[in-house]
Short mmCIF file of C-alpha atoms and ligand atoms in Angstrom, two decimals:
data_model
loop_
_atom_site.label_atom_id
_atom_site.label_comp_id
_atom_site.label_asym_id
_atom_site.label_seq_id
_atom_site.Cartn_x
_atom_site.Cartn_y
_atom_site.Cartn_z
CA UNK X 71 94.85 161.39 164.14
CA UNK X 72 93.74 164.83 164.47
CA UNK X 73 89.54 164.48 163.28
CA UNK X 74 86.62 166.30 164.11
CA UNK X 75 88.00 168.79 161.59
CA UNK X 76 84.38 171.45 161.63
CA UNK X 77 83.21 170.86 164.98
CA UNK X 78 84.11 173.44 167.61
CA UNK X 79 83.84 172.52 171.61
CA UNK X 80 81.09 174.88 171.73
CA UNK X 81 79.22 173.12 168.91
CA UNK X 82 79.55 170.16 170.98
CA UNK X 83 78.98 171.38 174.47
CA UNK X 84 75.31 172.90 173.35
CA UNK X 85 74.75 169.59 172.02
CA UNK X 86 73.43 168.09 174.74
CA UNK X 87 70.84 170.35 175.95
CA UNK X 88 69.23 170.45 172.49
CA UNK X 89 68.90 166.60 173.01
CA UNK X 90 65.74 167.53 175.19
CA UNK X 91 64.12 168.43 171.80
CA UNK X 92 63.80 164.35 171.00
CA UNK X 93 64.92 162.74 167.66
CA UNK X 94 61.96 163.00 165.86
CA UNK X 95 62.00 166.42 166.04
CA UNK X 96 66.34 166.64 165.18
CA UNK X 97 66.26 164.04 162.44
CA UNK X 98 63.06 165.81 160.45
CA UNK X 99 64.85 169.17 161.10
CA UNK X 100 68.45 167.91 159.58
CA UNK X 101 66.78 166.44 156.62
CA UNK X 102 65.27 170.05 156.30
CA UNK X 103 68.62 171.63 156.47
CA UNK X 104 70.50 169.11 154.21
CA UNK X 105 67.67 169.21 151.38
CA UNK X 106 68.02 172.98 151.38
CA UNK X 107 71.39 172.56 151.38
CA UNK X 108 71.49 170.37 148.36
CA UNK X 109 68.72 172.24 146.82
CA UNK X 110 66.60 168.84 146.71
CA UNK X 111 63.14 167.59 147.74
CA UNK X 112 63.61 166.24 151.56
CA UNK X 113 62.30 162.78 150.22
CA UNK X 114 66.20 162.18 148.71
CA UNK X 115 67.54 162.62 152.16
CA UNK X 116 67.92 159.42 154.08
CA UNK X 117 69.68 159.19 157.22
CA UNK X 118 71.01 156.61 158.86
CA UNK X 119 74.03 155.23 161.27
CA UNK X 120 76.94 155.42 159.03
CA UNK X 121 77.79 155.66 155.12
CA UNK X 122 77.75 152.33 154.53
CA UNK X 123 74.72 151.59 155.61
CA UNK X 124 73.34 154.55 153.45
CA UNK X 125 75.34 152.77 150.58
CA UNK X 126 73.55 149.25 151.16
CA UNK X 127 70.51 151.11 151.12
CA UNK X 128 71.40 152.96 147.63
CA UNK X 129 72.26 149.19 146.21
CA UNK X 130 69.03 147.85 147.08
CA UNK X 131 67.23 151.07 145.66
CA UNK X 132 68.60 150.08 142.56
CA UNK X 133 67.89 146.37 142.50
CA UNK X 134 70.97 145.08 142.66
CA UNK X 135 70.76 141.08 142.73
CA UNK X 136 72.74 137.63 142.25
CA UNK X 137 73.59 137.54 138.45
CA UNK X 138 74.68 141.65 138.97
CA UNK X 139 78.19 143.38 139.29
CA UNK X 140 79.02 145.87 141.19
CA UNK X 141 82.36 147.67 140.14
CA UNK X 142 84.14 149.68 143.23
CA UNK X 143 87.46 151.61 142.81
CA UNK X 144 90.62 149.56 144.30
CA UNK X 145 91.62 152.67 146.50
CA UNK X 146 88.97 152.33 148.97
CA UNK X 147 87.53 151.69 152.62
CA UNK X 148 86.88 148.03 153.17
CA UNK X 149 83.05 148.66 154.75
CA UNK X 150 81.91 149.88 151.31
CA UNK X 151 82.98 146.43 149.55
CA UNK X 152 81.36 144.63 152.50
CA UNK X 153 78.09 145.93 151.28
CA UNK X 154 78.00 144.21 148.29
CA UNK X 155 78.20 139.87 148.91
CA UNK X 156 74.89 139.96 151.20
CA UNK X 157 72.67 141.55 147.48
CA UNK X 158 74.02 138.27 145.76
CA UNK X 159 75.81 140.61 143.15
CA UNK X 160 79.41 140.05 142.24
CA UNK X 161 82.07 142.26 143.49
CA UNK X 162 84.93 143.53 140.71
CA UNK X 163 87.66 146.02 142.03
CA UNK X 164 88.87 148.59 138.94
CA UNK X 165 92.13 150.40 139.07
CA UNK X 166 92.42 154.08 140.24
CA UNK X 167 93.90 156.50 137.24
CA UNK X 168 97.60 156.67 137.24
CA UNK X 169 97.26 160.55 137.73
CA UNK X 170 94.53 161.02 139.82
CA UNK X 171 92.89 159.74 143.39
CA UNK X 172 89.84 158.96 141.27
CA UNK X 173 89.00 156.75 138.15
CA UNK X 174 90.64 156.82 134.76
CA UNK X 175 87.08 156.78 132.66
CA UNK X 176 88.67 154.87 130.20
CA UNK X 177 90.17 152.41 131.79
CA UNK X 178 86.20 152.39 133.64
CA UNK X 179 84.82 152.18 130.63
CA UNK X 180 86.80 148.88 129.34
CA UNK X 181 85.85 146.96 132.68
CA UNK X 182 82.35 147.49 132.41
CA UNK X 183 80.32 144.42 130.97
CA UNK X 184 76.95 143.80 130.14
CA UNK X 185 76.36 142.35 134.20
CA UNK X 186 77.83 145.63 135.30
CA UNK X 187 74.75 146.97 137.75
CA UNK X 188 76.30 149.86 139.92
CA UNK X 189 79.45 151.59 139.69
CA UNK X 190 80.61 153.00 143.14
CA UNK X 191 82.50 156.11 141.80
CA UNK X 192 85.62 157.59 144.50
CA UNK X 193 85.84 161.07 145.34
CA UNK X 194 89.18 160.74 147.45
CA UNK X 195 89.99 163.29 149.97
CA UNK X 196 86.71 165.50 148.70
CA UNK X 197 87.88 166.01 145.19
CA UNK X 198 84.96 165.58 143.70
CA UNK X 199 84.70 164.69 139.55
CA UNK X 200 82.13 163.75 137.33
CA UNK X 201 81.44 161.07 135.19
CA UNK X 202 81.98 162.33 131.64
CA UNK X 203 78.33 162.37 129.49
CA UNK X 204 79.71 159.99 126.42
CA UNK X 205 80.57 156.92 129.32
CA UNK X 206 77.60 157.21 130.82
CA UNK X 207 75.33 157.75 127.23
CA UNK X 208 77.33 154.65 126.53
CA UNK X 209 76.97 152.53 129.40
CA UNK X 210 73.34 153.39 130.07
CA UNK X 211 72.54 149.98 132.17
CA UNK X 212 74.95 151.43 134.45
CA UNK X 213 73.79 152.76 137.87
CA UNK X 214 76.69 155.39 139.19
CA UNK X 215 76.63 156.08 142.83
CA UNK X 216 78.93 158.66 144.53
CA UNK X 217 81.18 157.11 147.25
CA UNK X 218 80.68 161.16 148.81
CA UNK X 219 82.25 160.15 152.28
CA UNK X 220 85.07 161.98 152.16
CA UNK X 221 83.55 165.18 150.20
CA UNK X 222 80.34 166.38 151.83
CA UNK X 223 79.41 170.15 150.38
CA UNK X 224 82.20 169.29 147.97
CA UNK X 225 81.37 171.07 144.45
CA UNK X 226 82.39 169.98 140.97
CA UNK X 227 81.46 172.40 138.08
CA UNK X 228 79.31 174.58 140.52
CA UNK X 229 77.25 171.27 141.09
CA UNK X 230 76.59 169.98 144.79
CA UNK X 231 79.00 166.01 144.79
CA UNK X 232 75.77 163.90 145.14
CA UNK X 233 73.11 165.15 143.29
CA UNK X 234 73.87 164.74 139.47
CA UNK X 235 74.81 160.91 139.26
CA UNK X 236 72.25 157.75 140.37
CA UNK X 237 72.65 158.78 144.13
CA UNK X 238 75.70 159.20 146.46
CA UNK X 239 76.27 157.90 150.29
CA UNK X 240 77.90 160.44 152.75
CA UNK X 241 79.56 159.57 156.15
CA UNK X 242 79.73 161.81 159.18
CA UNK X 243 82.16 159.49 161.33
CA UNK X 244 84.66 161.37 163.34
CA UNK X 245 87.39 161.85 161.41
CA UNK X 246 84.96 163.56 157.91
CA UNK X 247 83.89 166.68 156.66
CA UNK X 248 81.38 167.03 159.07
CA UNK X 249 81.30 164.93 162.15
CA UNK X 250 78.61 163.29 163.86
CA UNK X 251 80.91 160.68 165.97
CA UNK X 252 79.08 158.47 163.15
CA UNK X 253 76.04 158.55 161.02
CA UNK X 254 75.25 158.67 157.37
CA UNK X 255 73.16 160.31 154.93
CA UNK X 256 72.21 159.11 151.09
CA UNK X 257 71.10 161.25 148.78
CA UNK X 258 68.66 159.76 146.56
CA UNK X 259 68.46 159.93 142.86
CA UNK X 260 66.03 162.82 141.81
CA UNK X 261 62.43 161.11 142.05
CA UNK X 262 63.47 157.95 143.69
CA UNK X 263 62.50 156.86 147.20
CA UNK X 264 62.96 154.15 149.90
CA UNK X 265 60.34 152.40 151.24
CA UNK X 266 59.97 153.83 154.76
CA UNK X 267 61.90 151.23 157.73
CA UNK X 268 62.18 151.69 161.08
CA UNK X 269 65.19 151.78 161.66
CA UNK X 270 67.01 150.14 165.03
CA UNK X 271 68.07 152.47 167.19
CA UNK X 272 71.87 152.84 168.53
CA UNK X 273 71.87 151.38 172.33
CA UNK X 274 72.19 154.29 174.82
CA UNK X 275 75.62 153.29 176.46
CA UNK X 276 77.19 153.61 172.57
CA UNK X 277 75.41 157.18 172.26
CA UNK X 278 77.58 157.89 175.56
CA UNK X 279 80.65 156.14 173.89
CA UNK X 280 80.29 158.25 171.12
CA UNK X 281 80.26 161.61 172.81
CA UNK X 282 83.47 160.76 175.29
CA UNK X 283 85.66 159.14 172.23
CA UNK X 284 84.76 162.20 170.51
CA UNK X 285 85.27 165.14 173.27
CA UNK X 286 89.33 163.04 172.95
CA UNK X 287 88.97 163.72 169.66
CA UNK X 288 88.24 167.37 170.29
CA UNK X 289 90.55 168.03 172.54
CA UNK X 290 93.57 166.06 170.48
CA UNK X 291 93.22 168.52 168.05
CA UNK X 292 93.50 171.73 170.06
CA UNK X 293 96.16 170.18 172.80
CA UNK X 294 97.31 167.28 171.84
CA UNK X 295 98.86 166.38 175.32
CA UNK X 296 95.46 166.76 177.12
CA UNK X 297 93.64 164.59 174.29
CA UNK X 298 95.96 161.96 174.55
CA UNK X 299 95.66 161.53 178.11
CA UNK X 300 91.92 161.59 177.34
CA UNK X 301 91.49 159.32 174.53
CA UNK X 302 93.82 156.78 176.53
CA UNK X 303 91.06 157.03 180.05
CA UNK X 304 88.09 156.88 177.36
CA UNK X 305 90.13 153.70 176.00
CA UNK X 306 91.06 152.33 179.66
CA UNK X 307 87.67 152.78 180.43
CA UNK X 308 85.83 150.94 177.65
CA UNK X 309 84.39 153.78 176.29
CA UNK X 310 85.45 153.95 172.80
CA UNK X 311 83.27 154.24 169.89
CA UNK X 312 84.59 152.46 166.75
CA UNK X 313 83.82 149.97 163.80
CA UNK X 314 83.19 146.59 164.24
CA UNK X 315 85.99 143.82 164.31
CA UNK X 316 83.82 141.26 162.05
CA UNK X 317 83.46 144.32 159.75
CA UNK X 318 87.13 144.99 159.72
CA UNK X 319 88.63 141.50 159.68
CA UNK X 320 85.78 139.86 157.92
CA UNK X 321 84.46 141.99 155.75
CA UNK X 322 80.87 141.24 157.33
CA UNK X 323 78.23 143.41 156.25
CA UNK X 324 76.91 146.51 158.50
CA UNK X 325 73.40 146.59 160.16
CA UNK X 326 71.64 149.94 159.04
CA UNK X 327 70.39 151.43 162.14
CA UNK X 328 69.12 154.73 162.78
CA UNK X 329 71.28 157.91 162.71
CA UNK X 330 71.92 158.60 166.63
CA UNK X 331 70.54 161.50 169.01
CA UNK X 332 73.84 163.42 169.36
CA UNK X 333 74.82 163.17 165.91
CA UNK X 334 71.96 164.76 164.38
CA UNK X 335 72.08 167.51 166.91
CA UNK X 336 76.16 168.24 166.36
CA UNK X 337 75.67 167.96 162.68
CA UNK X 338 72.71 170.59 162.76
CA UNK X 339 75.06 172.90 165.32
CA UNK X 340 77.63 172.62 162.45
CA UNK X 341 75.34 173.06 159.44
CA UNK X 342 75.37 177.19 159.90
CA UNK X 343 79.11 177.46 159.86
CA UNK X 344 79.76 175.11 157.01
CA UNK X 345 81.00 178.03 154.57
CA UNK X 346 83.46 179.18 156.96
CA UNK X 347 84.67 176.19 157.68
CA UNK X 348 85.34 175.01 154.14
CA UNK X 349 86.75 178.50 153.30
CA UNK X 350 89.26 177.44 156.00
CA UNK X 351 90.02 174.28 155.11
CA UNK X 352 90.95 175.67 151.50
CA UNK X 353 93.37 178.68 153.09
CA UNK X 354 94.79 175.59 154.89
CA UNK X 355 94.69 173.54 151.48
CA UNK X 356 96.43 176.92 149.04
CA UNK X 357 99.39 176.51 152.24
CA UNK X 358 99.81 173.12 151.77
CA UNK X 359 99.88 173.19 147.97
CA UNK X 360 102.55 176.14 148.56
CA UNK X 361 104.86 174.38 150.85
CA UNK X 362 105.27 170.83 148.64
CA UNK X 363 105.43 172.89 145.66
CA UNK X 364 108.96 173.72 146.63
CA UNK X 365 109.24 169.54 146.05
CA UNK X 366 108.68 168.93 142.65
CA UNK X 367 109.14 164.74 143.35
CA UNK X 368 106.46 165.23 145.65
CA UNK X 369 102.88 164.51 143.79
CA UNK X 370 99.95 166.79 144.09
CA UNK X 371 96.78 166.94 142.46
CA UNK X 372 94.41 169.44 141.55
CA UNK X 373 90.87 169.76 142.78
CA UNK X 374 87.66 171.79 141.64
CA UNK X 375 87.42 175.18 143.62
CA UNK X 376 84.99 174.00 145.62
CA UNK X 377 86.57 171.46 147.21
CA UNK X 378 86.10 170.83 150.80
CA UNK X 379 89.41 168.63 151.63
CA UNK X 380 88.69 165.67 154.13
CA UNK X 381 92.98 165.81 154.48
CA UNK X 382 94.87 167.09 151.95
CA UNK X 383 96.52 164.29 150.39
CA UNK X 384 100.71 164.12 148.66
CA UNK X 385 102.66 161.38 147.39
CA UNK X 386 106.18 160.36 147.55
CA UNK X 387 107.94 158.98 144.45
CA UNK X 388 108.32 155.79 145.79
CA UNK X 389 106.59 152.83 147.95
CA UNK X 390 107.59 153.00 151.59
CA UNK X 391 107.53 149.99 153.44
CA UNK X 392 106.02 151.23 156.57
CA UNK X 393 103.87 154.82 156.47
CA UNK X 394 102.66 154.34 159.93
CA UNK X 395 106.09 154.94 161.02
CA UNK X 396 106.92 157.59 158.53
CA UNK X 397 103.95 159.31 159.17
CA UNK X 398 105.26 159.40 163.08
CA UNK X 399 108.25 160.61 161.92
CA UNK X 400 107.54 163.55 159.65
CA UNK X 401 104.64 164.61 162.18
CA UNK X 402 107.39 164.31 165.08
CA UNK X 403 109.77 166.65 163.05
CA UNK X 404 106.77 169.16 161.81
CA UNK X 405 104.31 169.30 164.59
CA UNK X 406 101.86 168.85 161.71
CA UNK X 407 99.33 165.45 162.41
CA UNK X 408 100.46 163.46 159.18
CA UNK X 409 97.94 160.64 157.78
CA UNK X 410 98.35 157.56 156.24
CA UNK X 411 94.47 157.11 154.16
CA UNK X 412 94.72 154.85 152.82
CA UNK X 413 97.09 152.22 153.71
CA UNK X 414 96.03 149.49 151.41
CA UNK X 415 94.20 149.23 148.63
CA UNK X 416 91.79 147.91 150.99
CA UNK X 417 92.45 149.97 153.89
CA UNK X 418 93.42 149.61 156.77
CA UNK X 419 96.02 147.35 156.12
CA UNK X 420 95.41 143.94 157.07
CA UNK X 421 91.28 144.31 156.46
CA UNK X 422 89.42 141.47 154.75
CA UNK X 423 90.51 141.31 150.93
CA UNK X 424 87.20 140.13 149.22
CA UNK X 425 89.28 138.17 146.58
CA UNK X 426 91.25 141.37 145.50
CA UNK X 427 94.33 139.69 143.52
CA UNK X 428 97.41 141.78 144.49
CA UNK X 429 99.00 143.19 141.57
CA UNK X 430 95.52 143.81 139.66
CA UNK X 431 95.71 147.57 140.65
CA UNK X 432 98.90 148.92 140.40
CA UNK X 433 98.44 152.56 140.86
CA UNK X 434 95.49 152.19 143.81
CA UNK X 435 98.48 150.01 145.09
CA UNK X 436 101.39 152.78 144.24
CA UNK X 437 99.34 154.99 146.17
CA UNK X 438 98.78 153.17 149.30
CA UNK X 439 102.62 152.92 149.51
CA UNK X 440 102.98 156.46 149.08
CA UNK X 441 100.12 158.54 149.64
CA UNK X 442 99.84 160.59 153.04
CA UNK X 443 97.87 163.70 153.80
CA UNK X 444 97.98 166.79 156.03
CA UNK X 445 94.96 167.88 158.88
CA UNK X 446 92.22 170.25 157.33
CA UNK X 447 90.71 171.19 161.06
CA UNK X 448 89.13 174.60 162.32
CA UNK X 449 91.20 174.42 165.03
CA UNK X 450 94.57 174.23 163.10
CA UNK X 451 95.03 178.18 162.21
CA UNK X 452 96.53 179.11 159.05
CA UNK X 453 98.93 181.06 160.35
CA UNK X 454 102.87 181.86 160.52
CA UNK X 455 102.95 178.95 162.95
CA UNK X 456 101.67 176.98 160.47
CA UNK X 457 104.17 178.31 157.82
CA UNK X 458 106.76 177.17 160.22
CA UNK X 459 105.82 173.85 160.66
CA UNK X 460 105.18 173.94 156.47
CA UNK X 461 108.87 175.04 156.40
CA UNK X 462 109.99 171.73 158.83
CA UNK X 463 108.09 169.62 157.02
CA UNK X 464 109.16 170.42 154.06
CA UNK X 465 113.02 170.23 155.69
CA UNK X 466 112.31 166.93 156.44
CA UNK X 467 110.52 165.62 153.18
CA UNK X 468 113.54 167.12 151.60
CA UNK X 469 115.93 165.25 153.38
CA UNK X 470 114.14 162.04 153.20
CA UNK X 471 114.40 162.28 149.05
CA UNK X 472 118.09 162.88 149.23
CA UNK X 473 117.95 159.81 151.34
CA UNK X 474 116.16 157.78 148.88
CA UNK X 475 118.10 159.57 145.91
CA UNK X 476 121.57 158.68 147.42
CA UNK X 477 121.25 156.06 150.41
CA UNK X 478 124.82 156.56 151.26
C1 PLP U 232 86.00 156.28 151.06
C2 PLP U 232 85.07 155.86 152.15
N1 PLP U 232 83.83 155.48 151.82
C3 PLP U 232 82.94 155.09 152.76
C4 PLP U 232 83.27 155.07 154.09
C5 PLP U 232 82.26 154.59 155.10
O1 PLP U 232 81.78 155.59 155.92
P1 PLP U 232 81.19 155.19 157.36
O2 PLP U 232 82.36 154.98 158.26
O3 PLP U 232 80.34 156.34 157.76
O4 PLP U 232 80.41 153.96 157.15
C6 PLP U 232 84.55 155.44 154.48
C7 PLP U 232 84.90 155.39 155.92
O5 PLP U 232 85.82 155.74 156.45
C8 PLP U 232 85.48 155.86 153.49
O6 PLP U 232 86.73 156.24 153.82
#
């Protein structure tokens, strides 16, 4: 999958002699950047490894213990349920809205009970929404954190996603907004801090891991031949950088460790040409929109103007039975690197289910079946090229409704 989407080769290349400066001196400067950035005090800026260990750090902030809930949208990434068992809280998934990537407040509002401690609110693919002022007047023992991993600089109402709930977690793994290989960042409610911890510090061979997997990232999505051949000698030789397999398959909770070296120093390199690089991502996003409009059976949705798309997401009007392949397919005929977030309602596919009942979330579950999403990467050019591939695409999508409409 084509990831890295605002990093340039440059960006990366002049990473690593501004690693002489130390991390001391890259971690205090990023939480300078991001703060102004944000427009907060540097005290809400918290870095760490990943997002989810920024997001077990936001549930202890707010106190979350045995006798709690914690409420998290069935349309998500199993590491951000595997925060919750080790607090003691209870763990309740809630539907997705039938219309949108996000939650249906209402439908929020009825699952809410009194035990209800933190509500992990989704802002799918970057589109970033807010939780309306008569559910939240109502629900006041409610804590509502932003799940911001997919929408970092994503605006809602002229608002920064992040900074006007109880907190949000951020993730700067390779395939985000910004990438960092990994690392996290929360942004802490207004007036709120963590008690300082030192964190541990990623082992040295796993920094190096993280800069080869992503230089095959890098190159993938400027030639993909060349980062093919690459990722598959960073894989032959051991060297790739990627989640757990307890995390994955057992839904064990993450470690927090400290955000590494290289990723504070490639997130500060890409800091300056964020605005340009979300201004790109939305020409590629009004192209996209464009193209599938000519598909009315294909679902869109709409996003604040300040969105800044993680992949651009569509829908087909019905469940298929294998998107992996699909998505091979349609990227095959296109040229275009098709996605498949999120593949479950749990994703990936197969990841530990934490109890989820199947059949309790119909529409996060219509979506898994259906959902897939287009690139949104500095390198992909919104050009006639693109148009082109659009056009296949679009061919191809075509074809595959008349399919469904008539199988013979
Ligand atoms: C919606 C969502 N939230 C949280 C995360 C966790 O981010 P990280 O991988 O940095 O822990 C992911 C990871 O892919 C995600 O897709």
């Amino acid at each position: 999958m084509l990831t890295a989407n605002s990093l340039s080769i440059w960006q990366y290349l002049s990473a690593f002699p501004a690693m002489l400066a130390g991390r001391r001196h890259h971690r205090a400067a990023l939480r300078i950047e991001l703060a102004q950035l944000f427009e907060v005090e540097v005290g809400r800026i918290v870095l760490f490894d990943s997002g989810r260990a920024a997001f077990g750090a936001l549930l202890r902030l707010h106190g979350v213990q045995a006798g709690d809930e914690v409420i998290v949208p069935a349309f998500t990434c199993v590491v951000v349920p595997n925060q919750v068992p080790p607090t003691g809280a209870t763990l309740r998934f809630v539907d997705v809205g039938r219309d949108s990537l996000n939650f249906d407040w209402l439908a929020l509002d009825a699952a809410i009970t009194p035990h209800t401690r933190v509500v992990v609110v989704p802002h799918n693919f970057g589109i970033a929404c807010e939780v309306p002022t008569w559910l939240r007047e109502k629900q006041r023992h409610v804590r509502f954190v932003d799940d911001a991993a997919h929408g970092f600089a994503s605006r809602c109402d002229g608002q920064w996603l992040g900074t006007y709930h109880d907190g949000a977690f951020f993730s700067f793994e390779y395939s985000k907004n910004l990438t960092g290989g990994i690392g996290g960042m929360a942004l802490l409610p207004a007036g709120s801090e963590l008690p300082p911890a030192v964190l541990p510090e990623l082992p040295c061979g796993d920094e190096w891991r993280l800069a080869a997997t992503l230089k095959a990232h890098l190159l993938s999505a400027r030639w993909p031949l060349l980062g093919r051949c690459t990722m598959a000698a960073v894989r032959r030789l051991g060297m790739v950088y990627r989640s757990g397999d307890g995390e994955v398959a057992r839904g064990e909770p993450h470690p927090p460790r400290a955000m590494p070296l290289l990723s504070a120093v490639l997130l500060r390199r890409q800091l300056p040409t964020l605005a340009a690089s979300i201004a790109h991502k939305q020409q590629l996003a009004t192209r996209y929109q464009r193209a599938l409009a000519t598909l009315p059976d294909v679902q869109q949705w709409p996003a604040p103007q300040g969105t800044h798309w993680v992949r651009y997401p569509f829908a087909l009007p019905f469940a298929v039975t294998d998107k992996a392949a699909l998505a091979r397919q349609l990227s095959a005929a296109s040229g275009l690197n098709i996605g498949v977030w999120f593949d479950d309602v749990i994703h990936p596919a197969g990841a530990f289910r934490h109890g989820y009942v199947a059949g309790s979330a119909p529409h996060g579950e219509r979506l898994a079946a259906s959902v897939l999403n287009l690139p949104m990467n500095i390198a992909l050019p919104a050009d006639a090229q693109l148009e082109r591939k659009l056009a296949r695409l679009s061919r191809a999508l075509a074809e595959l409704l008349r399919q469904h409409k008539d199988p013979a």
